[in-house]
mmCIF file of C-alpha atoms in Angstrom:
data_model
loop_
_atom_site.group_PDB
_atom_site.id
_atom_site.type_symbol
_atom_site.label_atom_id
_atom_site.label_comp_id
_atom_site.label_asym_id
_atom_site.label_seq_id
_atom_site.Cartn_x
_atom_site.Cartn_y
_atom_site.Cartn_z
ATOM 1 C CA MET A 1 22.007 6.164 -2.335
ATOM 2 C CA THR A 2 18.986 3.977 -3.084
ATOM 3 C CA LYS A 3 18.340 0.624 -1.453
ATOM 4 C CA ARG A 4 17.466 -2.743 -2.973
ATOM 5 C CA VAL A 5 14.056 -4.118 -2.008
ATOM 6 C CA VAL A 6 13.264 -7.809 -1.707
ATOM 7 C CA VAL A 7 10.200 -9.929 -0.982
ATOM 8 C CA THR A 8 10.649 -11.981 2.186
ATOM 9 C CA GLY A 9 7.103 -13.086 3.069
ATOM 10 C CA LEU A 10 3.781 -13.938 1.423
ATOM 11 C CA GLY A 11 0.245 -14.424 2.712
ATOM 12 C CA CYS A 12 -3.121 -14.710 1.008
ATOM 13 C CA VAL A 13 -6.796 -15.605 1.242
ATOM 14 C CA THR A 14 -8.244 -16.421 -2.185
ATOM 15 C CA PRO A 15 -10.971 -18.324 -4.038
ATOM 16 C CA LEU A 16 -8.307 -20.998 -4.718
ATOM 17 C CA GLY A 17 -7.478 -21.482 -1.049
ATOM 18 C CA ASN A 18 -6.706 -19.670 2.157
ATOM 19 C CA SER A 19 -2.937 -20.059 2.099
ATOM 20 C CA VAL A 20 -0.133 -19.366 -0.343
ATOM 21 C CA ALA A 21 0.520 -23.091 -0.812
ATOM 22 C CA GLU A 22 -3.104 -23.780 -1.788
ATOM 23 C CA PHE A 23 -3.225 -20.718 -4.018
ATOM 24 C CA TRP A 24 -0.068 -21.629 -5.927
ATOM 25 C CA ASP A 25 -1.106 -25.265 -6.269
ATOM 26 C CA GLY A 26 -4.416 -24.120 -7.757
ATOM 27 C CA LEU A 27 -2.674 -21.799 -10.203
ATOM 28 C CA LYS A 28 -0.180 -24.415 -11.354
ATOM 29 C CA ASN A 29 -2.906 -26.950 -11.983
ATOM 30 C CA GLY A 30 -5.349 -24.608 -13.678
ATOM 31 C CA LYS A 31 -7.989 -24.994 -10.993
ATOM 32 C CA CYS A 32 -11.124 -22.877 -11.237
ATOM 33 C CA GLY A 33 -12.002 -21.143 -7.961
ATOM 34 C CA ILE A 34 -15.187 -19.606 -9.363
ATOM 35 C CA SER A 35 -18.543 -20.979 -8.195
ATOM 36 C CA LEU A 36 -22.235 -20.143 -8.004
ATOM 37 C CA ILE A 37 -22.837 -17.347 -5.504
ATOM 38 C CA ASP A 38 -24.159 -18.679 -2.201
ATOM 39 C CA LYS A 39 -23.674 -15.598 -0.002
ATOM 40 C CA PHE A 40 -27.094 -14.186 -0.884
ATOM 41 C CA ASP A 41 -30.145 -14.905 -3.053
ATOM 42 C CA THR A 42 -29.163 -14.045 -6.637
ATOM 43 C CA SER A 43 -32.663 -14.301 -8.119
ATOM 44 C CA GLU A 44 -32.864 -10.500 -8.540
ATOM 45 C CA VAL A 45 -29.398 -9.937 -10.051
ATOM 46 C CA LYS A 46 -28.041 -10.996 -13.426
ATOM 47 C CA ALA A 47 -24.659 -12.208 -12.170
ATOM 48 C CA LYS A 48 -24.794 -15.704 -10.710
ATOM 49 C CA VAL A 49 -21.133 -16.651 -10.195
ATOM 50 C CA ALA A 50 -18.193 -15.228 -8.255
ATOM 51 C CA GLY A 51 -14.754 -16.095 -6.944
ATOM 52 C CA GLN A 52 -15.804 -16.690 -3.347
ATOM 53 C CA VAL A 53 -13.522 -17.410 -0.405
ATOM 54 C CA LYS A 54 -14.430 -20.837 0.947
ATOM 55 C CA ASN A 55 -13.973 -22.514 4.347
ATOM 56 C CA PHE A 56 -12.566 -19.336 5.856
ATOM 57 C CA ASN A 57 -11.796 -19.528 9.566
ATOM 58 C CA ALA A 58 -10.146 -16.641 11.402
ATOM 59 C CA ASP A 59 -10.301 -18.186 14.877
ATOM 60 C CA ASP A 60 -6.554 -18.819 15.149
ATOM 61 C CA VAL A 61 -5.792 -15.178 14.329
ATOM 62 C CA ILE A 62 -8.777 -13.154 15.554
ATOM 63 C CA GLY A 63 -10.871 -13.786 18.672
ATOM 64 C CA LYS A 64 -14.576 -14.550 18.285
ATOM 65 C CA LYS A 65 -15.615 -11.282 19.938
ATOM 66 C CA GLU A 66 -13.270 -9.217 17.787
ATOM 67 C CA GLN A 67 -14.497 -10.904 14.603
ATOM 68 C CA LYS A 68 -17.961 -9.443 15.239
ATOM 69 C CA ARG A 69 -16.393 -5.976 15.140
ATOM 70 C CA LEU A 70 -14.533 -6.488 11.857
ATOM 71 C CA ASP A 71 -15.899 -6.504 8.336
ATOM 72 C CA ALA A 72 -14.901 -9.541 6.272
ATOM 73 C CA TYR A 73 -12.393 -7.543 4.221
ATOM 74 C CA CYS A 74 -10.466 -6.698 7.408
ATOM 75 C CA GLN A 75 -10.553 -10.305 8.563
ATOM 76 C CA TYR A 76 -9.145 -11.453 5.228
ATOM 77 C CA ALA A 77 -6.333 -8.901 5.500
ATOM 78 C CA MET A 78 -5.445 -9.907 9.049
ATOM 79 C CA VAL A 79 -5.354 -13.622 8.275
ATOM 80 C CA ALA A 80 -3.194 -12.994 5.185
ATOM 81 C CA ALA A 81 -0.903 -10.718 7.233
ATOM 82 C CA ASP A 82 -0.547 -13.404 9.891
ATOM 83 C CA GLU A 83 0.557 -15.943 7.277
ATOM 84 C CA CYS A 84 2.931 -13.400 5.752
ATOM 85 C CA MET A 85 4.547 -12.588 9.094
ATOM 86 C CA LYS A 86 5.025 -16.259 9.948
ATOM 87 C CA ASP A 87 6.375 -16.984 6.480
ATOM 88 C CA SER A 88 8.899 -14.140 6.736
ATOM 89 C CA GLY A 89 10.153 -15.111 10.175
ATOM 90 C CA TYR A 90 10.254 -11.429 11.092
ATOM 91 C CA LYS A 91 9.729 -10.519 14.743
ATOM 92 C CA THR A 92 8.705 -6.982 15.629
ATOM 93 C CA THR A 93 10.926 -5.298 18.209
ATOM 94 C CA GLU A 94 10.431 -1.999 20.025
ATOM 95 C CA GLU A 95 13.737 -0.767 18.613
ATOM 96 C CA GLU A 96 12.666 -1.370 15.004
ATOM 97 C CA ALA A 97 8.913 -0.745 15.244
ATOM 98 C CA THR A 98 9.093 2.792 13.825
ATOM 99 C CA ARG A 99 10.952 1.454 10.757
ATOM 100 C CA PHE A 100 8.239 -1.165 10.180
ATOM 101 C CA GLY A 101 5.220 -0.027 8.176
ATOM 102 C CA VAL A 102 1.894 -1.168 6.714
ATOM 103 C CA ILE A 103 0.440 -0.053 3.373
ATOM 104 C CA VAL A 104 -2.746 -2.032 2.724
ATOM 105 C CA GLY A 105 -5.551 -0.842 0.461
ATOM 106 C CA SER A 106 -9.090 -1.756 -0.496
ATOM 107 C CA GLY A 107 -11.228 -0.583 -3.365
ATOM 108 C CA ILE A 108 -14.511 -0.491 -1.459
ATOM 109 C CA GLY A 109 -13.855 -1.332 2.203
ATOM 110 C CA GLY A 110 -16.646 -2.674 4.396
ATOM 111 C CA ILE A 111 -19.445 -2.811 1.863
ATOM 112 C CA ALA A 112 -21.164 -5.727 3.631
ATOM 113 C CA THR A 113 -21.291 -3.641 6.802
ATOM 114 C CA ILE A 114 -22.613 -0.617 4.882
ATOM 115 C CA GLU A 115 -25.368 -2.729 3.328
ATOM 116 C CA GLU A 116 -26.311 -4.395 6.612
ATOM 117 C CA GLN A 117 -26.386 -1.190 8.668
ATOM 118 C CA GLY A 118 -28.226 0.728 5.957
ATOM 119 C CA ILE A 119 -30.990 -1.874 6.019
ATOM 120 C CA LYS A 120 -31.054 -1.789 9.823
ATOM 121 C CA MET A 121 -31.442 1.988 9.894
ATOM 122 C CA HIS A 122 -34.174 1.884 7.249
ATOM 123 C CA GLU A 123 -36.118 -0.794 9.097
ATOM 124 C CA SER A 124 -35.502 0.166 12.747
ATOM 125 C CA GLY A 125 -34.241 3.738 12.845
ATOM 126 C CA PRO A 126 -30.881 5.507 13.390
ATOM 127 C CA ARG A 127 -30.524 4.458 17.019
ATOM 128 C CA LYS A 128 -30.168 0.829 15.944
ATOM 129 C CA VAL A 129 -27.064 1.541 13.870
ATOM 130 C CA SER A 130 -24.049 -0.241 15.369
ATOM 131 C CA PRO A 131 -21.443 1.858 17.234
ATOM 132 C CA PHE A 132 -18.900 -0.148 15.244
ATOM 133 C CA PHE A 133 -20.423 0.804 11.891
ATOM 134 C CA ILE A 134 -17.849 3.444 10.963
ATOM 135 C CA PRO A 135 -14.676 1.552 12.015
ATOM 136 C CA MET A 136 -16.026 -1.561 10.277
ATOM 137 C CA ALA A 137 -16.861 0.275 7.054
ATOM 138 C CA ILE A 138 -14.024 2.701 6.379
ATOM 139 C CA THR A 139 -11.415 1.644 3.866
ATOM 140 C CA ASN A 140 -8.277 2.327 5.912
ATOM 141 C CA MET A 141 -9.119 -0.107 8.695
ATOM 142 C CA ALA A 142 -7.450 -3.127 7.109
ATOM 143 C CA ALA A 143 -4.170 -1.206 7.304
ATOM 144 C CA GLY A 144 -4.943 0.050 10.808
ATOM 145 C CA ASN A 145 -5.917 -3.344 12.167
ATOM 146 C CA VAL A 146 -2.907 -5.068 10.596
ATOM 147 C CA ALA A 147 -0.584 -2.459 12.129
ATOM 148 C CA ILE A 148 -2.106 -3.082 15.554
ATOM 149 C CA GLN A 149 -1.877 -6.836 15.003
ATOM 150 C CA VAL A 150 1.848 -6.843 14.155
ATOM 151 C CA GLY A 151 3.015 -3.847 16.200
ATOM 152 C CA ALA A 152 4.124 -1.741 13.228
ATOM 153 C CA LYS A 153 4.645 1.904 14.248
ATOM 154 C CA GLY A 154 6.088 3.266 11.004
ATOM 155 C CA ILE A 155 4.150 4.469 7.982
ATOM 156 C CA CYS A 156 0.588 3.165 7.995
ATOM 157 C CA THR A 157 -1.583 4.170 5.090
ATOM 158 C CA CYS A 158 -4.201 2.985 2.637
ATOM 159 C CA ILE A 159 -4.242 3.684 -1.082
ATOM 160 C CA VAL A 160 -7.650 3.560 -2.765
ATOM 161 C CA THR A 161 -7.465 3.448 -6.562
ATOM 162 C CA ALA A 162 -10.238 0.938 -7.305
ATOM 163 C CA CYS A 163 -8.794 -2.232 -8.845
ATOM 164 C CA ALA A 164 -5.266 -0.793 -8.867
ATOM 165 C CA SER A 165 -5.280 -0.187 -5.089
ATOM 166 C CA SER A 166 -3.027 -2.985 -3.885
ATOM 167 C CA THR A 167 -0.556 -2.706 -6.761
ATOM 168 C CA HIS A 168 -0.150 0.957 -5.862
ATOM 169 C CA CYS A 169 0.271 -0.061 -2.205
ATOM 170 C CA ILE A 170 3.092 -2.434 -3.125
ATOM 171 C CA GLY A 171 4.654 0.091 -5.479
ATOM 172 C CA GLU A 172 4.611 2.876 -2.906
ATOM 173 C CA ALA A 173 6.005 0.523 -0.263
ATOM 174 C CA PHE A 174 8.824 -0.353 -2.668
ATOM 175 C CA ARG A 175 9.631 3.319 -3.185
ATOM 176 C CA ASN A 176 9.420 4.052 0.560
ATOM 177 C CA ILE A 177 12.039 1.401 1.322
ATOM 178 C CA LYS A 178 14.137 2.137 -1.772
ATOM 179 C CA HIS A 179 14.607 5.734 -0.646
ATOM 180 C CA GLY A 180 15.406 4.841 2.942
ATOM 181 C CA TYR A 181 12.280 5.780 4.900
ATOM 182 C CA SER A 182 11.488 2.261 6.145
ATOM 183 C CA ASP A 183 13.230 -1.099 6.498
ATOM 184 C CA VAL A 184 10.200 -3.409 6.385
ATOM 185 C CA ILE A 185 6.647 -2.899 5.091
ATOM 186 C CA LEU A 186 3.656 -5.219 4.881
ATOM 187 C CA ALA A 187 1.891 -4.223 1.675
ATOM 188 C CA GLY A 188 -1.146 -5.426 -0.240
ATOM 189 C CA GLY A 189 -4.909 -5.263 -0.261
ATOM 190 C CA ALA A 190 -8.177 -6.867 0.804
ATOM 191 C CA GLU A 191 -11.725 -6.938 -0.532
ATOM 192 C CA ALA A 192 -15.050 -8.579 0.360
ATOM 193 C CA PRO A 193 -17.500 -7.152 -2.205
ATOM 194 C CA ILE A 194 -19.695 -10.176 -2.895
ATOM 195 C CA THR A 195 -22.846 -8.737 -1.371
ATOM 196 C CA LYS A 196 -26.208 -8.016 -2.937
ATOM 197 C CA ILE A 197 -25.533 -4.296 -3.324
ATOM 198 C CA GLY A 198 -21.980 -4.860 -4.550
ATOM 199 C CA VAL A 199 -22.993 -7.319 -7.247
ATOM 200 C CA ALA A 200 -26.081 -5.270 -8.162
ATOM 201 C CA GLY A 201 -23.948 -2.161 -8.617
ATOM 202 C CA PHE A 202 -21.533 -3.844 -10.997
ATOM 203 C CA CYS A 203 -24.441 -5.487 -12.834
ATOM 204 C CA SER A 204 -26.000 -2.064 -13.358
ATOM 205 C CA ALA A 205 -22.678 -0.849 -14.732
ATOM 206 C CA ARG A 206 -22.875 -3.762 -17.210
ATOM 207 C CA THR A 207 -19.408 -5.056 -16.399
ATOM 208 C CA LEU A 208 -20.164 -8.556 -15.044
ATOM 209 C CA THR A 209 -20.565 -11.685 -17.141
ATOM 210 C CA PRO A 210 -24.085 -13.126 -17.402
ATOM 211 C CA SER A 211 -22.651 -16.660 -17.662
ATOM 212 C CA GLU A 212 -23.923 -19.135 -15.087
ATOM 213 C CA ASP A 213 -21.210 -21.706 -15.835
ATOM 214 C CA PRO A 214 -18.255 -21.217 -13.446
ATOM 215 C CA LEU A 215 -15.882 -22.882 -15.901
ATOM 216 C CA LYS A 216 -16.819 -20.555 -18.764
ATOM 217 C CA ALA A 217 -17.514 -17.314 -16.908
ATOM 218 C CA SER A 218 -14.041 -15.744 -16.705
ATOM 219 C CA THR A 219 -12.380 -16.308 -20.091
ATOM 220 C CA PRO A 220 -9.749 -13.609 -20.656
ATOM 221 C CA PHE A 221 -8.556 -13.146 -24.247
ATOM 222 C CA ASP A 222 -11.221 -15.522 -25.614
ATOM 223 C CA LYS A 223 -13.297 -14.118 -28.476
ATOM 224 C CA ASN A 224 -16.532 -14.831 -26.580
ATOM 225 C CA ARG A 225 -15.499 -13.097 -23.342
ATOM 226 C CA ALA A 226 -18.514 -11.256 -21.964
ATOM 227 C CA GLY A 227 -17.566 -9.518 -18.713
ATOM 228 C CA PHE A 228 -15.638 -10.073 -15.531
ATOM 229 C CA VAL A 229 -16.359 -12.240 -12.511
ATOM 230 C CA MET A 230 -16.200 -10.624 -9.069
ATOM 231 C CA GLY A 231 -13.837 -12.146 -6.545
ATOM 232 C CA GLU A 232 -12.840 -11.600 -2.926
ATOM 233 C CA GLY A 233 -9.894 -12.178 -0.631
ATOM 234 C CA ALA A 234 -6.594 -10.606 0.381
ATOM 235 C CA GLY A 235 -2.926 -10.624 -0.523
ATOM 236 C CA ILE A 236 -0.099 -9.363 1.684
ATOM 237 C CA VAL A 237 3.611 -9.301 0.846
ATOM 238 C CA MET A 238 6.518 -8.382 3.075
ATOM 239 C CA LEU A 239 8.931 -5.991 1.391
ATOM 240 C CA GLU A 240 12.287 -5.553 3.057
ATOM 241 C CA GLU A 241 15.491 -3.627 2.506
ATOM 242 C CA LEU A 242 18.046 -6.127 1.229
ATOM 243 C CA GLU A 243 20.772 -5.644 3.844
ATOM 244 C CA HIS A 244 18.190 -5.774 6.628
ATOM 245 C CA ALA A 245 16.864 -9.053 5.237
ATOM 246 C CA LYS A 246 20.335 -10.551 4.867
ATOM 247 C CA ALA A 247 21.341 -9.484 8.382
ATOM 248 C CA ARG A 248 18.526 -11.543 9.896
ATOM 249 C CA GLY A 249 19.012 -14.487 7.537
ATOM 250 C CA ALA A 250 15.646 -14.088 5.820
ATOM 251 C CA LYS A 251 14.698 -16.228 2.850
ATOM 252 C CA ILE A 252 14.250 -14.135 -0.269
ATOM 253 C CA TYR A 253 11.589 -14.902 -2.868
ATOM 254 C CA ALA A 254 12.404 -12.211 -5.431
ATOM 255 C CA GLU A 255 13.417 -8.579 -5.826
ATOM 256 C CA ILE A 256 11.134 -5.647 -6.681
ATOM 257 C CA VAL A 257 12.958 -3.500 -9.222
ATOM 258 C CA GLY A 258 10.384 -1.248 -10.897
ATOM 259 C CA TYR A 259 7.064 0.533 -10.467
ATOM 260 C CA GLY A 260 4.910 2.518 -12.857
ATOM 261 C CA ALA A 261 1.792 4.532 -12.014
ATOM 262 C CA THR A 262 -0.246 6.554 -14.525
ATOM 263 C CA ASP A 263 -3.794 7.600 -15.321
ATOM 264 C CA ASP A 264 -5.743 7.450 -18.577
ATOM 265 C CA ALA A 265 -7.406 10.846 -17.973
ATOM 266 C CA HIS A 266 -10.183 9.513 -20.178
ATOM 267 C CA HIS A 267 -13.316 8.028 -18.529
ATOM 268 C CA ILE A 268 -14.497 6.920 -15.082
ATOM 269 C CA THR A 269 -14.954 3.261 -16.069
ATOM 270 C CA THR A 270 -13.879 2.693 -19.691
ATOM 271 C CA PRO A 271 -10.162 2.352 -20.509
ATOM 272 C CA ARG A 272 -8.617 4.233 -23.414
ATOM 273 C CA GLU A 273 -8.855 1.995 -26.462
ATOM 274 C CA ASP A 274 -5.297 2.824 -27.502
ATOM 275 C CA GLY A 275 -3.954 1.654 -24.117
ATOM 276 C CA GLU A 276 -1.793 4.755 -23.635
ATOM 277 C CA GLY A 277 -2.051 4.793 -19.837
ATOM 278 C CA ALA A 278 -1.323 1.082 -19.440
ATOM 279 C CA ARG A 279 1.552 1.343 -21.917
ATOM 280 C CA ASN A 280 3.134 4.228 -20.052
ATOM 281 C CA ALA A 281 2.860 2.434 -16.710
ATOM 282 C CA MET A 282 4.538 -0.680 -18.140
ATOM 283 C CA LEU A 283 7.308 1.395 -19.690
ATOM 284 C CA LEU A 284 7.919 3.289 -16.444
ATOM 285 C CA ALA A 285 8.231 0.042 -14.466
ATOM 286 C CA CYS A 286 10.595 -1.455 -17.032
ATOM 287 C CA GLN A 287 12.665 1.723 -17.286
ATOM 288 C CA GLU A 288 13.188 1.765 -13.526
ATOM 289 C CA ALA A 289 14.161 -1.914 -13.715
ATOM 290 C CA GLY A 290 16.578 -1.172 -16.570
ATOM 291 C CA ILE A 291 15.067 -3.642 -19.042
ATOM 292 C CA ASP A 292 13.628 -3.466 -22.546
ATOM 293 C CA ALA A 293 10.961 -6.128 -21.977
ATOM 294 C CA PRO A 294 9.958 -8.722 -19.360
ATOM 295 C CA ASP A 295 9.838 -12.489 -19.832
ATOM 296 C CA TYR A 296 6.370 -12.791 -18.282
ATOM 297 C CA ILE A 297 3.361 -10.532 -17.796
ATOM 298 C CA ASN A 298 0.632 -11.283 -15.280
ATOM 299 C CA ALA A 299 -1.993 -9.383 -17.227
ATOM 300 C CA HIS A 300 -4.907 -7.440 -15.823
ATOM 301 C CA GLY A 301 -6.925 -9.631 -18.201
ATOM 302 C CA THR A 302 -10.433 -9.073 -16.862
ATOM 303 C CA SER A 303 -12.368 -10.960 -19.576
ATOM 304 C CA THR A 304 -14.114 -7.824 -20.781
ATOM 305 C CA HIS A 305 -13.938 -7.070 -24.485
ATOM 306 C CA LEU A 306 -12.450 -3.603 -24.077
ATOM 307 C CA ASN A 307 -9.844 -4.432 -21.415
ATOM 308 C CA ASP A 308 -8.314 -7.455 -23.104
ATOM 309 C CA ALA A 309 -8.110 -5.768 -26.513
ATOM 310 C CA MET A 310 -6.683 -2.575 -24.988
ATOM 311 C CA GLU A 311 -4.139 -4.420 -22.851
ATOM 312 C CA THR A 312 -2.941 -6.471 -25.823
ATOM 313 C CA ARG A 313 -2.511 -3.268 -27.834
ATOM 314 C CA ALA A 314 -0.627 -1.654 -24.936
ATOM 315 C CA ILE A 315 1.746 -4.620 -24.651
ATOM 316 C CA LYS A 316 2.507 -4.449 -28.386
ATOM 317 C CA ASP A 317 3.041 -0.703 -28.270
ATOM 318 C CA SER A 318 5.322 -1.060 -25.236
ATOM 319 C CA PHE A 319 7.545 -3.869 -26.455
ATOM 320 C CA GLY A 320 7.210 -3.994 -30.251
ATOM 321 C CA ASP A 321 8.278 -7.287 -31.811
ATOM 322 C CA LYS A 322 9.517 -8.484 -28.403
ATOM 323 C CA ALA A 323 5.857 -8.675 -27.304
ATOM 324 C CA TYR A 324 5.582 -11.972 -29.173
ATOM 325 C CA ASP A 325 8.347 -13.500 -27.033
ATOM 326 C CA ILE A 326 6.650 -12.626 -23.743
ATOM 327 C CA SER A 327 4.616 -15.254 -21.883
ATOM 328 C CA ILE A 328 1.323 -13.758 -20.692
ATOM 329 C CA SER A 329 -1.438 -15.086 -18.477
ATOM 330 C CA SER A 330 -4.475 -13.856 -16.612
ATOM 331 C CA THR A 331 -4.900 -15.603 -13.275
ATOM 332 C CA LYS A 332 -8.320 -13.937 -13.036
ATOM 333 C CA SER A 333 -9.493 -16.845 -15.170
ATOM 334 C CA MET A 334 -9.101 -18.929 -11.983
ATOM 335 C CA THR A 335 -9.860 -16.463 -9.185
ATOM 336 C CA GLY A 336 -12.175 -13.888 -10.687
ATOM 337 C CA HIS A 337 -11.421 -10.210 -10.185
ATOM 338 C CA LEU A 338 -10.643 -9.389 -6.545
ATOM 339 C CA LEU A 339 -11.019 -5.629 -7.146
ATOM 340 C CA GLY A 340 -8.813 -3.782 -4.633
ATOM 341 C CA ALA A 341 -7.086 -7.028 -3.611
ATOM 342 C CA THR A 342 -6.412 -8.258 -7.126
ATOM 343 C CA GLY A 343 -3.049 -6.533 -7.580
ATOM 344 C CA ALA A 344 -1.600 -8.011 -4.391
ATOM 345 C CA VAL A 345 -2.858 -11.528 -5.082
ATOM 346 C CA GLU A 346 -1.483 -11.305 -8.622
ATOM 347 C CA ALA A 347 1.802 -9.887 -7.307
ATOM 348 C CA ILE A 348 2.109 -13.062 -5.230
ATOM 349 C CA ALA A 349 1.381 -15.126 -8.347
ATOM 350 C CA THR A 350 4.057 -13.164 -10.232
ATOM 351 C CA VAL A 351 6.654 -13.566 -7.480
ATOM 352 C CA LEU A 352 6.027 -17.318 -7.343
ATOM 353 C CA ALA A 353 6.125 -17.601 -11.142
ATOM 354 C CA VAL A 354 9.561 -15.952 -11.138
ATOM 355 C CA LYS A 355 10.843 -18.001 -8.202
ATOM 356 C CA ASN A 356 9.615 -21.335 -9.557
ATOM 357 C CA GLY A 357 10.161 -20.753 -13.269
ATOM 358 C CA PHE A 358 6.550 -21.520 -14.115
ATOM 359 C CA ILE A 359 3.919 -19.612 -16.110
ATOM 360 C CA PRO A 360 0.388 -20.122 -14.706
ATOM 361 C CA PRO A 361 -2.259 -20.723 -17.382
ATOM 362 C CA THR A 362 -5.194 -18.666 -18.603
ATOM 363 C CA ILE A 363 -7.959 -21.254 -18.305
ATOM 364 C CA GLY A 364 -11.355 -21.437 -20.027
ATOM 365 C CA PHE A 365 -10.088 -20.665 -23.511
ATOM 366 C CA GLU A 366 -12.113 -22.026 -26.444
ATOM 367 C CA THR A 367 -12.366 -19.503 -29.302
ATOM 368 C CA PRO A 368 -9.434 -17.520 -30.740
ATOM 369 C CA ASP A 369 -9.836 -13.777 -31.271
ATOM 370 C CA GLU A 370 -8.029 -12.669 -34.427
ATOM 371 C CA GLU A 371 -7.235 -9.306 -32.777
ATOM 372 C CA LEU A 372 -5.425 -11.004 -29.883
ATOM 373 C CA ASP A 373 -2.362 -12.842 -31.156
ATOM 374 C CA LEU A 374 0.140 -12.905 -28.279
ATOM 375 C CA ASP A 375 1.184 -15.871 -26.114
ATOM 376 C CA TYR A 376 -1.554 -15.978 -23.437
ATOM 377 C CA THR A 377 -0.622 -19.448 -22.071
ATOM 378 C CA PHE A 378 -4.063 -20.866 -22.729
ATOM 379 C CA ASN A 379 -5.408 -23.721 -20.577
ATOM 380 C CA LYS A 380 -2.111 -25.264 -19.467
ATOM 381 C CA GLY A 381 0.810 -23.710 -17.606
ATOM 382 C CA LYS A 382 4.396 -24.179 -18.698
ATOM 383 C CA GLU A 383 7.911 -24.100 -17.351
ATOM 384 C CA ARG A 384 10.063 -21.144 -18.338
ATOM 385 C CA ASP A 385 13.073 -19.455 -16.847
ATOM 386 C CA ILE A 386 11.846 -15.994 -15.865
ATOM 387 C CA LYS A 387 14.379 -13.304 -14.998
ATOM 388 C CA TYR A 388 11.950 -10.364 -15.110
ATOM 389 C CA ALA A 389 8.171 -10.225 -14.857
ATOM 390 C CA ILE A 390 5.608 -7.467 -14.576
ATOM 391 C CA SER A 391 2.145 -7.472 -13.035
ATOM 392 C CA ASN A 392 -0.452 -5.115 -14.543
ATOM 393 C CA THR A 393 -3.422 -3.701 -12.645
ATOM 394 C CA LEU A 394 -5.825 -1.211 -14.223
ATOM 395 C CA GLY A 395 -8.675 0.382 -12.274
ATOM 396 C CA PHE A 396 -11.832 2.459 -12.666
ATOM 397 C CA GLY A 397 -10.959 6.134 -12.823
ATOM 398 C CA GLY A 398 -8.206 5.296 -15.314
ATOM 399 C CA HIS A 399 -5.729 4.291 -12.587
ATOM 400 C CA ASN A 400 -2.871 2.106 -13.846
ATOM 401 C CA GLY A 401 -0.304 0.344 -11.683
ATOM 402 C CA VAL A 402 2.549 -1.952 -12.741
ATOM 403 C CA ILE A 403 5.293 -3.545 -10.659
ATOM 404 C CA CYS A 404 8.393 -5.275 -12.015
ATOM 405 C CA VAL A 405 9.741 -8.363 -10.243
ATOM 406 C CA LYS A 406 13.232 -9.790 -10.750
ATOM 407 C CA LYS A 407 14.443 -13.302 -10.027
ATOM 408 C CA TRP A 408 16.501 -13.261 -6.862
ATOM 409 C CA GLU A 409 20.252 -13.256 -7.334
ATOM 410 C CA GLU A 410 22.989 -11.691 -5.216
#
């Protein structure tokens, strides 16, 4: 017998704010969290803007000494996990610890640490490399550190599927609870890629926008879209078996009812133009949920020409004429693309959209694209009763992840 899985806690660190309340307020009001990069000198790279985390302070969660031993992506994850735990009201007990898990991913891991220590070795020799280099750099340490932080002794793993990482983490956590292996799992992702080498790498791959105007840089579904904007941060959700949540009187945001995971089997960076992989992932999530089509889609919507055209085609192929009745938005227009954290942050946006009956906007729109004719909720959000919503995340390597969220009802 399968179990029902609900969302009972949320936590995030984003370019729109370092709490769920700030993040949601920014989304509702169409605030742009993108700004000129100030983390390093951008004179030698073509990309000048990013969705940077601002005014971040981990002191209340992580001691000063420990912060020096943690890459920024881990710090973001731990602060988001702390908010999520407090929001959920869940208290870890020794009796339940082995039924409490953590599945937190990252696309790149500690790239700032890798860059810093690589320079140090080049300039001063191998003996100057920090003894904390490896545990600061490896991609699983957000999950490991969060598990230590909250005392979770159940499943603890890290899924790395580029930009689809945290959607796959949430999807696999959903399945783990649905089939009875765990009662509670903190799931999501974290990323801190806005470093010179990180930005330079994506610039060389010709994926980032050359725009220097933060308000016009990330413009999903606009005819003049010219590349994505890098972002950083973390999103953590608490997934919980329904009866377990009810027994402790937890508040319930929404229910997770479907998950789809596929691959394009096509190209390491370029999506299939026909959108077959994305279409199949959406259909799998909706089939598991038992629906023909959702009311809302939080699109991957990266603001690259290929992605937005492909995703639109995939939505039409998935839902036929019903595609025109679906409200769609890309919150990347406000946050940039948080890579391995993007799926979790957008899952939070999707959960809150369902709970509050509100479609966040796709900001920055100016010029219609005749190929893209769906309802993308341009520039201003709107109220709508949402029973089912899906969140799409599509990563390098052809990885596709989709989760389906249902409005909470007994």
